[in-house]
C-alpha cells in the first residue's frame, strides 16, 4: 500500500464528516412559501356608506386571504425566534407521523459508511503490516485505532439511521422545526469528525484538542430542545467536562515537560510512539502526577468518578440518537486516551501505579452507579447510570492488564456501544410514544408496541450480560482475568461482581415494569418505523457474543498495542 491510499484511509474518517457538516451548514433552510387560504365570509347585506345603494356584495363571499403572520398554513409549524416551532397543534403521544422522505437526513448515513469502510480496509492491512502513518506521523493507525474506528462507525450508523424517524416524531409533536433539524445534522457530523480525529491521531496534543472539540459540539446537542432542563444539563456538562479537560491539559503539559527533560525533540515530545519508546527515561515524579491528572481529566469524559455528575443529566436530555453516540462511543473514545497513557505510565513507573489508580476509580464508580440505579425512576437516566457501570468494568479490566483482560475490555467497548445505542434509540421512541420518561407511568409496552418493546427489552438484556450477546463473553473474560491476577485484584473482582449483580437486579426490575402488564390501548404500528438500525445493532451484538470471526486477529493485536503481551 503506497503513501497516497494510506493517507486517504487515515484522513477520510475525520474529513468526510467534517465536509458533511460544512455541506449541511452551507445549505440554506428554506421557509415554506405563503399559500393563500380560501375562506367563506358571512357578511350581512347593508346600505352603502356614501351612495345609499344596496351593497353589491352577496350575503356570503369567498375571499383569498393570506395565511397566518408567518406566511404558513394553519396548523403548520412556524419558526420561533429561537429556532423552535410555534403555533403547531401538539399531537397526542403515539400519533402517527406524516409520511414523507427526508433525503437530507438520510444523507447523514454517508459518514458512518465511510468510517466503516476505512476501518474495514485498515483492519485487513494493519494486523499484517503493523501501524500505518500519514502526514509526517500526525495520523497513525495501529490495531487499537482500527478497533475504535470500527466501533465509532457501527454506533454512528445506528444513531444516524435512527435520526430521521426520531426527528420526524419531534417535528410532528411540535418540539422541532426545519431549522432545529438542520442544526442537529450539522452538529452530529462535526461530532463524528472530532471523535474520529481523536482515534486516529498519534499526537497527544491533537488528541486533547479533539476530545475538547467533542465537548463544545455536544454541549449544543444536549441543549437541543432549549427547554429549561436541557439548557441546565448542557451548562452542567460544559462546566464539569471543561474542568476535567483542564486537568487533562495540565497532565499533557507535564508529560511534555518530562519528555523534553528526557531529551526528546520538541516536535516529537507529544508523539505517542516516541513517548512509549523513551518512557524509561521520563522523570517518575512528573510522570506520576501527569498521568494522574490525565486519568482524572479524561475519566470525566468517560463517566468515571469523581467528575461524573454531568453524565445522567446530559444523556437524559440529549436527543436519543445523540445519547446513543455519547454513551456508545464518546465515553469509549475518552477512555481510549487513558489506554494510551497507561502504556507510557507502565513503562515509566511499573504496572502497580495505574493498577491501583484504575481499580480504585472503577470500584468507586461501580458502587455509585449500582446505588443510584436502585433509586432510579427515569428510564433514560437509568441507561445513563448503566453506562457508568460498564465503563467501570472496562476500567477494572484495564487495571488487571493481562492479554485476556485487555481483549475483554476492547470486546466490552464494542458490545456496550452496540447494545447501548439500541437501548437509547428505543428509549427515545418510547418517550415519543408515551409522552413520559417516568418508569412508573409506562406499562405494557410489549402489548402496546410489540416490536419497539421487544427491541428495548433485548437491548437491556444485552446490557445485563445475558448469553449470546457480546457483553456476556466480555464480562466472563474480565472475571476470569481478575481472579487469575492475584489476591488483591481477585478481591476487587469479587466486589465488582456483587455490585454488578445489584445493578442487574435494578435494571431487570424496572425494565420488566415497563414491558409487562396490561397495555393502556390498542397495539400501534407506527412505532415500527426506524427500528431497522436497532435490529441491526442487536444482531451485531449477538454475533460478537458468539464469535469474533475475522476480527479475532485485530482484537488480539489491539490488546497487544496497549500492553497486553
PDB file of C-alpha atoms in Angstrom, residues 203-413:
ATOM      1  CA  UNK A 203      -0.116  13.294  18.802  1.00  0.00           C
ATOM      2  CA  UNK A 204      -1.356  13.543  22.378  1.00  0.00           C
ATOM      3  CA  UNK A 205      -1.862  17.290  21.995  1.00  0.00           C
ATOM      4  CA  UNK A 206      -4.143  16.803  18.989  1.00  0.00           C
ATOM      5  CA  UNK A 207      -5.904  14.048  20.953  1.00  0.00           C
ATOM      6  CA  UNK A 208      -6.667  16.565  23.706  1.00  0.00           C
ATOM      7  CA  UNK A 209      -7.925  19.127  21.173  1.00  0.00           C
ATOM      8  CA  UNK A 210     -10.216  16.556  19.544  1.00  0.00           C
ATOM      9  CA  UNK A 211     -11.725  15.452  22.870  1.00  0.00           C
ATOM     10  CA  UNK A 212     -12.262  19.096  23.824  1.00  0.00           C
ATOM     11  CA  UNK A 213     -13.975  19.639  20.451  1.00  0.00           C
ATOM     12  CA  UNK A 214     -16.448  16.887  21.293  1.00  0.00           C
ATOM     13  CA  UNK A 215     -17.353  18.810  24.450  1.00  0.00           C
ATOM     14  CA  UNK A 216     -18.065  22.016  22.531  1.00  0.00           C
ATOM     15  CA  UNK A 217     -20.161  20.311  19.857  1.00  0.00           C
ATOM     16  CA  UNK A 218     -22.172  18.022  22.125  1.00  0.00           C
ATOM     17  CA  UNK A 219     -22.989  20.862  24.525  1.00  0.00           C
ATOM     18  CA  UNK A 220     -25.262  22.330  21.828  1.00  0.00           C
ATOM     19  CA  UNK A 221     -26.741  18.884  21.156  1.00  0.00           C
ATOM     20  CA  UNK A 222     -27.545  18.329  24.829  1.00  0.00           C
ATOM     21  CA  UNK A 223     -29.467  21.626  24.851  1.00  0.00           C
ATOM     22  CA  UNK A 224     -31.129  20.819  21.522  1.00  0.00           C
ATOM     23  CA  UNK A 225     -34.691  21.231  22.783  1.00  0.00           C
ATOM     24  CA  UNK A 226     -33.905  24.542  24.519  1.00  0.00           C
ATOM     25  CA  UNK A 227     -36.068  23.741  27.494  1.00  0.00           C
ATOM     26  CA  UNK A 228     -35.019  24.849  30.946  1.00  0.00           C
ATOM     27  CA  UNK A 229     -33.982  21.321  31.926  1.00  0.00           C
ATOM     28  CA  UNK A 230     -31.971  20.675  28.755  1.00  0.00           C
ATOM     29  CA  UNK A 231     -30.164  24.035  28.934  1.00  0.00           C
ATOM     30  CA  UNK A 232     -29.315  23.386  32.589  1.00  0.00           C
ATOM     31  CA  UNK A 233     -27.957  19.950  31.655  1.00  0.00           C
ATOM     32  CA  UNK A 234     -25.890  21.490  28.851  1.00  0.00           C
ATOM     33  CA  UNK A 235     -24.307  24.043  31.175  1.00  0.00           C
ATOM     34  CA  UNK A 236     -23.603  21.359  33.778  1.00  0.00           C
ATOM     35  CA  UNK A 237     -21.994  19.258  31.073  1.00  0.00           C
ATOM     36  CA  UNK A 238     -19.820  22.152  29.874  1.00  0.00           C
ATOM     37  CA  UNK A 239     -18.666  23.185  33.348  1.00  0.00           C
ATOM     38  CA  UNK A 240     -17.801  19.703  34.646  1.00  0.00           C
ATOM     39  CA  UNK A 241     -16.231  18.401  31.441  1.00  0.00           C
ATOM     40  CA  UNK A 242     -14.262  21.628  30.970  1.00  0.00           C
ATOM     41  CA  UNK A 243     -12.838  21.176  34.447  1.00  0.00           C
ATOM     42  CA  UNK A 244     -11.913  17.606  33.567  1.00  0.00           C
ATOM     43  CA  UNK A 245     -10.394  18.587  30.241  1.00  0.00           C
ATOM     44  CA  UNK A 246      -8.394  21.309  32.020  1.00  0.00           C
ATOM     45  CA  UNK A 247      -6.920  18.613  34.269  1.00  0.00           C
ATOM     46  CA  UNK A 248      -6.122  16.516  31.203  1.00  0.00           C
ATOM     47  CA  UNK A 249      -4.449  19.524  29.592  1.00  0.00           C
ATOM     48  CA  UNK A 250      -2.260  20.082  32.652  1.00  0.00           C
ATOM     49  CA  UNK A 251      -1.338  16.395  32.664  1.00  0.00           C
ATOM     50  CA  UNK A 252      -0.459  16.568  28.969  1.00  0.00           C
ATOM     51  CA  UNK A 253       1.782  19.568  29.639  1.00  0.00           C
ATOM     52  CA  UNK A 254       3.563  17.682  32.422  1.00  0.00           C
ATOM     53  CA  UNK A 255       4.159  14.679  30.152  1.00  0.00           C
ATOM     54  CA  UNK A 256       5.521  17.062  27.519  1.00  0.00           C
ATOM     55  CA  UNK A 257       7.849  18.600  30.129  1.00  0.00           C
ATOM     56  CA  UNK A 258       9.066  15.149  31.227  1.00  0.00           C
ATOM     57  CA  UNK A 259       9.727  14.207  27.603  1.00  0.00           C
ATOM     58  CA  UNK A 260      11.706  17.367  26.941  1.00  0.00           C
ATOM     59  CA  UNK A 261      13.742  16.794  30.090  1.00  0.00           C
ATOM     60  CA  UNK A 262      14.454  13.277  28.848  1.00  0.00           C
ATOM     61  CA  UNK A 263      15.952  14.675  25.655  1.00  0.00           C
ATOM     62  CA  UNK A 264      13.054  14.098  23.250  1.00  0.00           C
ATOM     63  CA  UNK A 265      12.941  16.645  20.440  1.00  0.00           C
ATOM     64  CA  UNK A 266      10.326  19.376  20.729  1.00  0.00           C
ATOM     65  CA  UNK A 267       8.400  18.304  17.649  1.00  0.00           C
ATOM     66  CA  UNK A 268       8.126  14.716  18.912  1.00  0.00           C
ATOM     67  CA  UNK A 269       7.611  15.297  22.623  1.00  0.00           C
ATOM     68  CA  UNK A 270       3.870  14.509  22.375  1.00  0.00           C
ATOM     69  CA  UNK A 271       4.121  11.796  19.746  1.00  0.00           C
ATOM     70  CA  UNK A 272       2.745   8.633  21.345  1.00  0.00           C
ATOM     71  CA  UNK A 273       5.114   6.052  19.763  1.00  0.00           C
ATOM     72  CA  UNK A 274       8.102   8.250  20.618  1.00  0.00           C
ATOM     73  CA  UNK A 275       6.946   8.636  24.224  1.00  0.00           C
ATOM     74  CA  UNK A 276       6.461   4.877  24.550  1.00  0.00           C
ATOM     75  CA  UNK A 277       9.972   4.275  23.198  1.00  0.00           C
ATOM     76  CA  UNK A 278      11.530   6.776  25.640  1.00  0.00           C
ATOM     77  CA  UNK A 279       9.229   6.154  28.616  1.00  0.00           C
ATOM     78  CA  UNK A 280      12.007   4.587  30.674  1.00  0.00           C
ATOM     79  CA  UNK A 281      13.855   7.948  30.724  1.00  0.00           C
ATOM     80  CA  UNK A 282      10.887  10.045  31.898  1.00  0.00           C
ATOM     81  CA  UNK A 283      11.055  11.609  35.365  1.00  0.00           C
ATOM     82  CA  UNK A 284       8.975   9.348  37.669  1.00  0.00           C
ATOM     83  CA  UNK A 285       7.582  12.127  39.861  1.00  0.00           C
ATOM     84  CA  UNK A 286       6.451  14.325  36.983  1.00  0.00           C
ATOM     85  CA  UNK A 287       5.096  11.341  35.073  1.00  0.00           C
ATOM     86  CA  UNK A 288       3.145  10.096  38.086  1.00  0.00           C
ATOM     87  CA  UNK A 289       1.471  13.485  38.585  1.00  0.00           C
ATOM     88  CA  UNK A 290       0.821  13.943  34.867  1.00  0.00           C
ATOM     89  CA  UNK A 291      -0.756  10.515  34.426  1.00  0.00           C
ATOM     90  CA  UNK A 292      -2.956  11.012  37.494  1.00  0.00           C
ATOM     91  CA  UNK A 293      -4.280  14.290  36.098  1.00  0.00           C
ATOM     92  CA  UNK A 294      -4.822  12.718  32.689  1.00  0.00           C
ATOM     93  CA  UNK A 295      -6.780   9.797  34.163  1.00  0.00           C
ATOM     94  CA  UNK A 296      -8.971  12.164  36.192  1.00  0.00           C
ATOM     95  CA  UNK A 297      -9.429  14.512  33.232  1.00  0.00           C
ATOM     96  CA  UNK A 298     -10.267  12.020  30.512  1.00  0.00           C
ATOM     97  CA  UNK A 299     -12.078   9.958  33.142  1.00  0.00           C
ATOM     98  CA  UNK A 300     -14.528  12.853  33.440  1.00  0.00           C
ATOM     99  CA  UNK A 301     -15.416  12.405  29.765  1.00  0.00           C
ATOM    100  CA  UNK A 302     -15.607   8.647  30.298  1.00  0.00           C
ATOM    101  CA  UNK A 303     -18.139   8.998  33.136  1.00  0.00           C
ATOM    102  CA  UNK A 304     -15.801   7.906  35.953  1.00  0.00           C
ATOM    103  CA  UNK A 305     -15.758   9.399  39.443  1.00  0.00           C
ATOM    104  CA  UNK A 306     -15.206  11.991  40.733  1.00  0.00           C
ATOM    105  CA  UNK A 307     -16.231  14.164  37.733  1.00  0.00           C
ATOM    106  CA  UNK A 308     -19.172  12.033  36.626  1.00  0.00           C
ATOM    107  CA  UNK A 309     -22.159  14.168  37.635  1.00  0.00           C
ATOM    108  CA  UNK A 310     -22.776  15.532  34.120  1.00  0.00           C
ATOM    109  CA  UNK A 311     -23.490  12.142  32.579  1.00  0.00           C
ATOM    110  CA  UNK A 312     -27.065  11.310  33.751  1.00  0.00           C
ATOM    111  CA  UNK A 313     -28.338  14.835  33.085  1.00  0.00           C
ATOM    112  CA  UNK A 314     -26.735  15.162  29.654  1.00  0.00           C
ATOM    113  CA  UNK A 315     -27.705  11.694  28.438  1.00  0.00           C
ATOM    114  CA  UNK A 316     -31.295  12.070  29.620  1.00  0.00           C
ATOM    115  CA  UNK A 317     -31.817  15.471  27.962  1.00  0.00           C
ATOM    116  CA  UNK A 318     -29.985  14.990  24.656  1.00  0.00           C
ATOM    117  CA  UNK A 319     -31.891  13.679  21.625  1.00  0.00           C
ATOM    118  CA  UNK A 320     -31.995   9.890  21.724  1.00  0.00           C
ATOM    119  CA  UNK A 321     -29.592   9.306  18.771  1.00  0.00           C
ATOM    120  CA  UNK A 322     -27.140  11.766  20.352  1.00  0.00           C
ATOM    121  CA  UNK A 323     -27.400   9.929  23.680  1.00  0.00           C
ATOM    122  CA  UNK A 324     -26.591   6.749  21.742  1.00  0.00           C
ATOM    123  CA  UNK A 325     -23.446   8.362  20.318  1.00  0.00           C
ATOM    124  CA  UNK A 326     -22.382   9.864  23.647  1.00  0.00           C
ATOM    125  CA  UNK A 327     -22.896   6.699  25.662  1.00  0.00           C
ATOM    126  CA  UNK A 328     -21.982   4.234  22.924  1.00  0.00           C
ATOM    127  CA  UNK A 329     -18.705   5.738  21.700  1.00  0.00           C
ATOM    128  CA  UNK A 330     -17.833   9.114  23.255  1.00  0.00           C
ATOM    129  CA  UNK A 331     -17.183   7.522  26.647  1.00  0.00           C
ATOM    130  CA  UNK A 332     -15.084   4.813  24.993  1.00  0.00           C
ATOM    131  CA  UNK A 333     -13.122   7.290  22.867  1.00  0.00           C
ATOM    132  CA  UNK A 334     -12.240   9.227  26.018  1.00  0.00           C
ATOM    133  CA  UNK A 335     -11.209   6.006  27.744  1.00  0.00           C
ATOM    134  CA  UNK A 336      -9.040   5.031  24.779  1.00  0.00           C
ATOM    135  CA  UNK A 337      -6.961   8.120  25.630  1.00  0.00           C
ATOM    136  CA  UNK A 338      -6.454   6.640  29.113  1.00  0.00           C
ATOM    137  CA  UNK A 339      -5.366   3.377  27.489  1.00  0.00           C
ATOM    138  CA  UNK A 340      -2.701   5.271  25.538  1.00  0.00           C
ATOM    139  CA  UNK A 341      -1.333   6.996  28.635  1.00  0.00           C
ATOM    140  CA  UNK A 342      -1.404   3.750  30.595  1.00  0.00           C
ATOM    141  CA  UNK A 343       1.208   2.266  28.243  1.00  0.00           C
ATOM    142  CA  UNK A 344       3.522   5.227  28.947  1.00  0.00           C
ATOM    143  CA  UNK A 345       2.911   5.057  32.700  1.00  0.00           C
ATOM    144  CA  UNK A 346       3.560   1.317  32.926  1.00  0.00           C
ATOM    145  CA  UNK A 347       6.847   1.680  31.046  1.00  0.00           C
ATOM    146  CA  UNK A 348       7.964   4.629  33.187  1.00  0.00           C
ATOM    147  CA  UNK A 349       6.590   3.678  36.628  1.00  0.00           C
ATOM    148  CA  UNK A 350       5.722  -0.014  36.514  1.00  0.00           C
ATOM    149  CA  UNK A 351       2.267  -1.554  36.316  1.00  0.00           C
ATOM    150  CA  UNK A 352       1.454  -1.138  40.021  1.00  0.00           C
ATOM    151  CA  UNK A 353       0.690   2.592  39.880  1.00  0.00           C
ATOM    152  CA  UNK A 354      -2.008   2.539  37.197  1.00  0.00           C
ATOM    153  CA  UNK A 355      -3.358  -0.744  38.581  1.00  0.00           C
ATOM    154  CA  UNK A 356      -4.182   0.781  41.956  1.00  0.00           C
ATOM    155  CA  UNK A 357      -5.422   4.042  40.446  1.00  0.00           C
ATOM    156  CA  UNK A 358      -7.759   2.471  37.885  1.00  0.00           C
ATOM    157  CA  UNK A 359      -9.019  -0.295  40.173  1.00  0.00           C
ATOM    158  CA  UNK A 360      -9.920   2.234  42.874  1.00  0.00           C
ATOM    159  CA  UNK A 361     -11.741   4.513  40.437  1.00  0.00           C
ATOM    160  CA  UNK A 362     -13.523   1.522  38.878  1.00  0.00           C
ATOM    161  CA  UNK A 363     -14.875   0.228  42.195  1.00  0.00           C
ATOM    162  CA  UNK A 364     -15.999   3.672  43.352  1.00  0.00           C
ATOM    163  CA  UNK A 365     -17.787   4.318  40.048  1.00  0.00           C
ATOM    164  CA  UNK A 366     -19.429   0.903  40.082  1.00  0.00           C
ATOM    165  CA  UNK A 367     -20.636   1.296  43.677  1.00  0.00           C
ATOM    166  CA  UNK A 368     -22.099   4.713  42.918  1.00  0.00           C
ATOM    167  CA  UNK A 369     -23.807   3.536  39.723  1.00  0.00           C
ATOM    168  CA  UNK A 370     -25.320   0.472  41.426  1.00  0.00           C
ATOM    169  CA  UNK A 371     -26.661   2.555  44.311  1.00  0.00           C
ATOM    170  CA  UNK A 372     -28.205   5.161  42.020  1.00  0.00           C
ATOM    171  CA  UNK A 373     -29.763   2.501  39.799  1.00  0.00           C
ATOM    172  CA  UNK A 374     -31.648   1.149  42.821  1.00  0.00           C
ATOM    173  CA  UNK A 375     -33.351   4.521  43.304  1.00  0.00           C
ATOM    174  CA  UNK A 376     -33.819   5.479  39.640  1.00  0.00           C
ATOM    175  CA  UNK A 377     -37.270   6.382  38.302  1.00  0.00           C
ATOM    176  CA  UNK A 378     -36.406   7.735  34.826  1.00  0.00           C
ATOM    177  CA  UNK A 379     -35.614   5.229  32.076  1.00  0.00           C
ATOM    178  CA  UNK A 380     -33.153   7.453  30.179  1.00  0.00           C
ATOM    179  CA  UNK A 381     -31.260   8.276  33.381  1.00  0.00           C
ATOM    180  CA  UNK A 382     -31.334   4.570  34.179  1.00  0.00           C
ATOM    181  CA  UNK A 383     -29.488   3.876  30.930  1.00  0.00           C
ATOM    182  CA  UNK A 384     -27.011   6.658  31.736  1.00  0.00           C
ATOM    183  CA  UNK A 385     -26.110   5.108  35.087  1.00  0.00           C
ATOM    184  CA  UNK A 386     -25.786   1.777  33.288  1.00  0.00           C
ATOM    185  CA  UNK A 387     -23.106   3.422  31.129  1.00  0.00           C
ATOM    186  CA  UNK A 388     -21.165   4.304  34.280  1.00  0.00           C
ATOM    187  CA  UNK A 389     -21.419   0.681  35.380  1.00  0.00           C
ATOM    188  CA  UNK A 390     -19.984  -0.622  32.109  1.00  0.00           C
ATOM    189  CA  UNK A 391     -17.209   1.962  31.926  1.00  0.00           C
ATOM    190  CA  UNK A 392     -16.127   0.939  35.418  1.00  0.00           C
ATOM    191  CA  UNK A 393     -15.887  -2.688  34.263  1.00  0.00           C
ATOM    192  CA  UNK A 394     -13.675  -1.576  31.368  1.00  0.00           C
ATOM    193  CA  UNK A 395     -11.514   0.372  33.837  1.00  0.00           C
ATOM    194  CA  UNK A 396     -11.242  -2.695  36.079  1.00  0.00           C
ATOM    195  CA  UNK A 397     -10.153  -4.846  33.130  1.00  0.00           C
ATOM    196  CA  UNK A 398      -7.547  -2.233  32.232  1.00  0.00           C
ATOM    197  CA  UNK A 399      -6.272  -2.319  35.811  1.00  0.00           C
ATOM    198  CA  UNK A 400      -5.789  -6.077  35.532  1.00  0.00           C
ATOM    199  CA  UNK A 401      -3.812  -5.520  32.339  1.00  0.00           C
ATOM    200  CA  UNK A 402      -3.343  -9.115  31.168  1.00  0.00           C
ATOM    201  CA  UNK A 403      -3.881 -10.041  27.496  1.00  0.00           C
ATOM    202  CA  UNK A 404      -7.197 -11.687  28.365  1.00  0.00           C
ATOM    203  CA  UNK A 405      -8.340  -8.685  30.404  1.00  0.00           C
ATOM    204  CA  UNK A 406      -7.460  -6.128  27.720  1.00  0.00           C
ATOM    205  CA  UNK A 407      -9.053  -8.210  24.970  1.00  0.00           C
ATOM    206  CA  UNK A 408     -12.195  -8.496  27.117  1.00  0.00           C
ATOM    207  CA  UNK A 409     -12.126  -4.731  27.733  1.00  0.00           C
ATOM    208  CA  UNK A 410     -11.993  -3.981  23.994  1.00  0.00           C
ATOM    209  CA  UNK A 411     -14.755  -6.510  23.298  1.00  0.00           C
ATOM    210  CA  UNK A 412     -16.785  -4.877  26.074  1.00  0.00           C
ATOM    211  CA  UNK A 413     -16.330  -1.480  24.407  1.00  0.00           C
TER     212      UNK A 413
END
